[in-house]
Coordinates of C-alpha atoms in Angstrom, one line a residue:
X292 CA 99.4 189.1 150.6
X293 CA 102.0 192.3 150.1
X294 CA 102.7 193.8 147.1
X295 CA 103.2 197.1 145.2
X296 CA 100.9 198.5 142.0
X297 CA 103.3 200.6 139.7
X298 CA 101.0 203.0 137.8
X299 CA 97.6 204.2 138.6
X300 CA 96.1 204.8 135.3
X301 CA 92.3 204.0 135.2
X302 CA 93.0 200.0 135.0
X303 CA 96.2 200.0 137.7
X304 CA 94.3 202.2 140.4
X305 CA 91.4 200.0 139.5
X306 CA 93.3 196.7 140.1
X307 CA 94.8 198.3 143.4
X308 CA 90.9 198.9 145.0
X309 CA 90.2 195.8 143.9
X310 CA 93.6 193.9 146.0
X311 CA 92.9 196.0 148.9
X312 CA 88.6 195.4 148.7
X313 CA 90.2 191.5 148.9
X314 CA 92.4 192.4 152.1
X315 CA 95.5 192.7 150.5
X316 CA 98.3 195.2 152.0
X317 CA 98.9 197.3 148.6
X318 CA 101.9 199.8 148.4
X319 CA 101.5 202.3 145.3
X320 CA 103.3 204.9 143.3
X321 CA 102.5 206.7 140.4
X322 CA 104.4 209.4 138.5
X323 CA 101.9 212.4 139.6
X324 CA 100.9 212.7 143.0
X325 CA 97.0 212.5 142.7
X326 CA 96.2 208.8 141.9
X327 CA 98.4 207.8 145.0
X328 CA 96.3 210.1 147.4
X329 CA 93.0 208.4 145.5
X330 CA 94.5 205.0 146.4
X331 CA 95.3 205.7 149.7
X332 CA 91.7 207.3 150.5
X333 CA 91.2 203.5 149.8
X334 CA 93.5 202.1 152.3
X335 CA 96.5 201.8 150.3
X336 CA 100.1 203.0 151.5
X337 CA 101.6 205.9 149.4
X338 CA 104.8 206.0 148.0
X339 CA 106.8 208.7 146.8
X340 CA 109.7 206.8 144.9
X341 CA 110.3 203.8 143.0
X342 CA 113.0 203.0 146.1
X343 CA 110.5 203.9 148.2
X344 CA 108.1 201.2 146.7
X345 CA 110.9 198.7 147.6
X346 CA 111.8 200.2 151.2
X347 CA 108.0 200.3 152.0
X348 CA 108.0 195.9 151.1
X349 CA 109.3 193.4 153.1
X350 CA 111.3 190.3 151.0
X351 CA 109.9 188.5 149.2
X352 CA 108.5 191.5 147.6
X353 CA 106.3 191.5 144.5
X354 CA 105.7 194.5 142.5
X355 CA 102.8 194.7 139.9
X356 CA 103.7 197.2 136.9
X357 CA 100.7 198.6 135.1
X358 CA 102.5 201.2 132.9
X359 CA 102.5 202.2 128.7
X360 CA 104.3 199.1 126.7
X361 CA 107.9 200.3 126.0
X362 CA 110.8 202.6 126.9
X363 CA 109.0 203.6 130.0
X364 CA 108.0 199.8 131.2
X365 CA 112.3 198.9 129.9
X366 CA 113.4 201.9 132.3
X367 CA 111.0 201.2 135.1
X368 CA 112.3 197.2 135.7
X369 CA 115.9 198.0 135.0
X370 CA 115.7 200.8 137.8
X371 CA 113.7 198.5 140.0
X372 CA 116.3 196.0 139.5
X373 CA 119.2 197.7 140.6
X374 CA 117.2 198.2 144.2
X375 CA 115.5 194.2 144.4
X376 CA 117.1 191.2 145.7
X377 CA 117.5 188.0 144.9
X378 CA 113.8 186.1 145.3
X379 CA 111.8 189.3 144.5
X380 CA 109.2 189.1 141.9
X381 CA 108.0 191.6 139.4
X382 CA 105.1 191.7 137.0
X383 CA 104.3 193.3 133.9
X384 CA 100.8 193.5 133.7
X385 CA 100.7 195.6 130.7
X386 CA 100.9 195.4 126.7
X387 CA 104.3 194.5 126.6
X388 CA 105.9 192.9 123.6
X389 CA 106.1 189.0 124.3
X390 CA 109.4 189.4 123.0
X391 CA 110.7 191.8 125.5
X392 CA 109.1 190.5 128.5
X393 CA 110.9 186.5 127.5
X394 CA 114.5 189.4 127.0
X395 CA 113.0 191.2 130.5
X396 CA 113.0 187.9 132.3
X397 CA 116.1 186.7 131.0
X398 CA 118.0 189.9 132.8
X399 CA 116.1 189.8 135.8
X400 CA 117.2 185.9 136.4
X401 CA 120.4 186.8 135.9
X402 CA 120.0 188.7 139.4
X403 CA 117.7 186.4 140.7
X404 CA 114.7 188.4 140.3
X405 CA 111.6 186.4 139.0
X406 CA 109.6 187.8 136.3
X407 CA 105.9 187.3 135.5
X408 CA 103.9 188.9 132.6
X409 CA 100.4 189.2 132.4
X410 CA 98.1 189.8 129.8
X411 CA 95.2 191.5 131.5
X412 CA 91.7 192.4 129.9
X413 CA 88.2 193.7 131.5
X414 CA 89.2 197.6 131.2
X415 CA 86.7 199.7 133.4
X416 CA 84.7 197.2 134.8
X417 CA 87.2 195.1 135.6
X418 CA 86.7 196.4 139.4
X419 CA 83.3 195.1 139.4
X420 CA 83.5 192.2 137.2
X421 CA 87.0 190.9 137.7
X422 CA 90.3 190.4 135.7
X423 CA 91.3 188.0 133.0
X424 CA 94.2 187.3 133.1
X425 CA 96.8 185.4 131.3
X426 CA 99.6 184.3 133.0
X427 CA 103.5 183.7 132.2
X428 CA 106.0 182.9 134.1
X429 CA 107.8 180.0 136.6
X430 CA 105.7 177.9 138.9
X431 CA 107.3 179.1 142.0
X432 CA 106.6 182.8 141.0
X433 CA 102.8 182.3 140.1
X434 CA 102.4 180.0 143.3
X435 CA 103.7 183.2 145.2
X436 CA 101.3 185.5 143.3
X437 CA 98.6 183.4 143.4
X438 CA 96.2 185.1 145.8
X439 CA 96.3 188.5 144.3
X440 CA 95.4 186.5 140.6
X441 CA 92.5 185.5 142.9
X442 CA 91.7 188.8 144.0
X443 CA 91.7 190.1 140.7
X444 CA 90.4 187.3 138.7
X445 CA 86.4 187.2 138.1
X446 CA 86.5 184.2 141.0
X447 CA 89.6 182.3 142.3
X448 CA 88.7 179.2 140.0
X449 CA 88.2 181.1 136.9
X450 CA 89.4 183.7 134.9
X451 CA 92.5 183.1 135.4
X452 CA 95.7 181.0 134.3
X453 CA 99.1 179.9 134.2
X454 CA 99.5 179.9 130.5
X455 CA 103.4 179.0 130.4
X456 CA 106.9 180.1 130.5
X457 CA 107.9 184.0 130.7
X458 CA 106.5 185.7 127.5
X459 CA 103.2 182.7 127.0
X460 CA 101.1 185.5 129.0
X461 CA 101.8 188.7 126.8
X462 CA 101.6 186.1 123.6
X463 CA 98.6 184.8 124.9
X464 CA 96.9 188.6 125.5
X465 CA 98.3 189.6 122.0
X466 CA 96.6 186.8 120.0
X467 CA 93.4 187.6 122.2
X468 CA 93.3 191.5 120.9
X469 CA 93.8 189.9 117.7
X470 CA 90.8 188.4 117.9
X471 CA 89.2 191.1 119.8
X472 CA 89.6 193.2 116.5
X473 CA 88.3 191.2 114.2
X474 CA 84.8 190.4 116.5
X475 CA 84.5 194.4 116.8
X476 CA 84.9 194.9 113.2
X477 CA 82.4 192.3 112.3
X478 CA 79.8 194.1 114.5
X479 CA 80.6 197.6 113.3
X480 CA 79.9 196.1 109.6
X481 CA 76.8 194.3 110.4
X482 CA 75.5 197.4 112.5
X483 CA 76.5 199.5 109.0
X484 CA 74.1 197.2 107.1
X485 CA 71.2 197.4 109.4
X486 CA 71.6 201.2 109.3
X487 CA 71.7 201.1 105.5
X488 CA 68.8 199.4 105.0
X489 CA 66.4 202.6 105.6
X490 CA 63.1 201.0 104.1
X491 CA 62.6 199.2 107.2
X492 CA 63.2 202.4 110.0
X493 CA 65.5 199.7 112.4
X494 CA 66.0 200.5 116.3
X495 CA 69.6 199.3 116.0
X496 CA 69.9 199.7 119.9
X497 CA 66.5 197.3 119.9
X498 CA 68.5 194.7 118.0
X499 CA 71.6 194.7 119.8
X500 CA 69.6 194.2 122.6
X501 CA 67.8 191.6 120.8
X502 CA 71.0 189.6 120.0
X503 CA 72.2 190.1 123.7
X504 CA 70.2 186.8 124.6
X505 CA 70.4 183.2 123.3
X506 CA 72.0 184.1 120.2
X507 CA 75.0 182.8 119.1
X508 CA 76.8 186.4 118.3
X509 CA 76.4 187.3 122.1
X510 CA 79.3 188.5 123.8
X511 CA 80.6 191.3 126.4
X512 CA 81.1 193.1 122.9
X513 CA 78.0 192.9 122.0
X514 CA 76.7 194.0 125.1
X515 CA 78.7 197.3 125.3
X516 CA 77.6 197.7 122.0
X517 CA 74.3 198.0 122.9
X518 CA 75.2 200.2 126.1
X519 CA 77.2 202.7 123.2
X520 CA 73.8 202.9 120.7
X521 CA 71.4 203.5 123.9
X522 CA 73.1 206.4 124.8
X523 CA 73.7 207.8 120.8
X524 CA 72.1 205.4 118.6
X525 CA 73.4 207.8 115.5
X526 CA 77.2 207.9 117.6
X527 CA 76.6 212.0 116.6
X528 CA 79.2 212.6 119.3
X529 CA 82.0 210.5 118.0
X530 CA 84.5 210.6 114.9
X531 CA 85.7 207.4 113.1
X532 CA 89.2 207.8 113.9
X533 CA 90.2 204.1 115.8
X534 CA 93.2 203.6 117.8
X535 CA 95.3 200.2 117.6
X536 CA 97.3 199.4 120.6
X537 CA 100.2 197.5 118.9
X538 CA 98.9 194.4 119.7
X539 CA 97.2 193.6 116.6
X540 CA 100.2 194.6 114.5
X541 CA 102.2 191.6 116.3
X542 CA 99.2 189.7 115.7
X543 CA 99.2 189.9 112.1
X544 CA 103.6 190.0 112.3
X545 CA 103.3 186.3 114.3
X546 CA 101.0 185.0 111.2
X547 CA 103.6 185.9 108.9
X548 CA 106.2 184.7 111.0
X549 CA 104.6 181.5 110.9
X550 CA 102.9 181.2 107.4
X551 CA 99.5 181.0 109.2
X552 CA 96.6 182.7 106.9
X553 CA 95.4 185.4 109.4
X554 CA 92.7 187.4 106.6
X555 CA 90.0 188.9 109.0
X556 CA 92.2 190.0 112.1
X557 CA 94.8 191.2 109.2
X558 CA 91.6 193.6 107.4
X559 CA 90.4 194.3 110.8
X560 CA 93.7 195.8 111.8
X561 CA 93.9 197.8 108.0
X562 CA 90.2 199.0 108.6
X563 CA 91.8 200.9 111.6
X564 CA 94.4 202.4 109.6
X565 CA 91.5 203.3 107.0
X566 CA 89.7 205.3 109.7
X567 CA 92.4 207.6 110.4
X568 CA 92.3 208.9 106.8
X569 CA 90.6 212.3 105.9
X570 CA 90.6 211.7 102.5
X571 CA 92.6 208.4 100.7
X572 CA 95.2 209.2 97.8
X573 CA 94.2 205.3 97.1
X574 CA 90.7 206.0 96.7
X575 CA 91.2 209.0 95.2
X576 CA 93.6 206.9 91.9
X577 CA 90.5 203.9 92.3
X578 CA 88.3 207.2 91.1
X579 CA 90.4 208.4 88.4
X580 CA 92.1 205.2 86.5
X581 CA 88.2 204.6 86.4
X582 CA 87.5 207.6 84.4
X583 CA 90.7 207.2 82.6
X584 CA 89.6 203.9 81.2
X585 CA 85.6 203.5 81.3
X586 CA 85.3 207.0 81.1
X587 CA 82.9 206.5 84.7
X588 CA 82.0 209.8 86.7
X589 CA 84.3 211.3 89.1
X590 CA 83.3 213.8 92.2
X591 CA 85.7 216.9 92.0
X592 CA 86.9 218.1 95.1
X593 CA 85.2 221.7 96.4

């Protein structure tokens, strides 16, 4: 099929090799210049403006958005949408609030645009490995899309699916980092222990390597895991400062919302924020109501 990739960060310009490696007739743009030439050395067809994307496509056209959740993905689809026509589709294929993308497809049905979101996971190896991908969004529009979610997916059987109505796919996605966070904190605790336990001198890489097969705490996870500690098994390179994409917030908001007891992805997420502390004012109270009322030592600050 014909479509357009909006946004050639690692994952978009990724997704776009993969489309055209599967014969597909791929139109990009990206805000800077280089990724486009990157793609086109590919095959791909270059444009230079967002109304060039849509003057490069004939109708039906479907344009694939792989850009930052937020103000920039809002002003992207409302400028796109002043240039579309009724029957066009566009996809958000990014980490976009399930709550904006149900608003997003609200205003673009009002024009008779179709809107599909897409919860997409598999990073940097997705070109290799293939796409998951979740999948909201009308019938019509995902029967139109279907051979790209094909392309992309791992195979066209699997990997894949139509999850529901416009917002299901981001939900879906935001309930799987969710869960992402809690598996990777789990490992980074039991990895601690291991490390802690000196008396016993053990090859942490060797054990992640170990748990790769038949055990029942395998996963991709896992395996990258083991990838990270054969490069650095003591991580020397690396601070503890972790990132949280938003996705785990709305995680942990949606169990509120609906009085469903969320405690591991809900420490998982606060363990991030713990990360990004040089030195805790909490901790630092813990320490001193403890001297204050068992009299129990204190370190004093240098």
């Amino acid at each position: 099929m014909e479509l357009a990739m909006i946004g050639l960060g690692r994952m978009g310009g990724n997704m776009a090799t993969r489309l055209l490696r599967g014969g597909h007739r791929v139109v990009v743009y990206n805000r800077t210049p280089e990724p486009v030439r990157a793609a086109e050395a590919e095959g791909a067809i270059g444009a230079t403006s967002l109304e060039d994307v849509v003057a490069r496509l004939a109708p039906p056209r479907a344009i694939w958005l792989m850009l930052p959740a937020g103000q920039v993905t809002e002003d992207v689809i409302t400028l796109l949408a002043a240039h579309l026509s009724p029957g066009d589709l566009l996809v958000d294929g990014g980490n976009s609030n399930y709550k904006d993308s149900q608003r997003r497809a609200v205003f673009l049905a009002d024009k008779g645009i179709y809107f599909v979101d897409s919860g997409t996971s598999g990073g940097i190896w997705g070109l290799a490995e293939g796409y998951s991908l979740m999948v909201g969004g009308r019938p019509e529009a995902i029967a139109h899309l279907r051979p790209a979610l094909e392309t992309l997916a791992p195979a066209a059987d699997r990997g894949w699916a139509h999850v529901g109505p416009p917002g299901a796919g981001h939900f879906v996605k935001m309930i799987h980092n969710g869960i992402e966070y809690g598996m990777m904190q789990a490992y980074a605790e039991g990895f601690e222990i291991l490390r802690a336990k000196t008396e016993f001198g053990l090859d942490l890489h060797q054990i992640a390597e170990l748990w790769r097969y038949g055990s029942v705490v395998r996963s991709w996870l896992l395996d990258l895991t083991a990838a990270a500690l054969a490069e650095d098994p003591e991580l020397s390179d690396l601070r503890g400062w972790v990132a949280d994409s938003g996705e785990g917030r709305w995680t942990v908001f949606e169990a509120i919302d609906h009085d469903v007891p969320a405690p591991v992805i809900t420490l998982a997420l606060q363990m991030r924020f713990v990360s990004r502390q040089d030195e805790s004012y909490a901790a630092k109270l813990l320490a001193a109501m403890r001297n204050q009322f068992g009299g129990h030592a204190v370190k004093r600050a240098e």
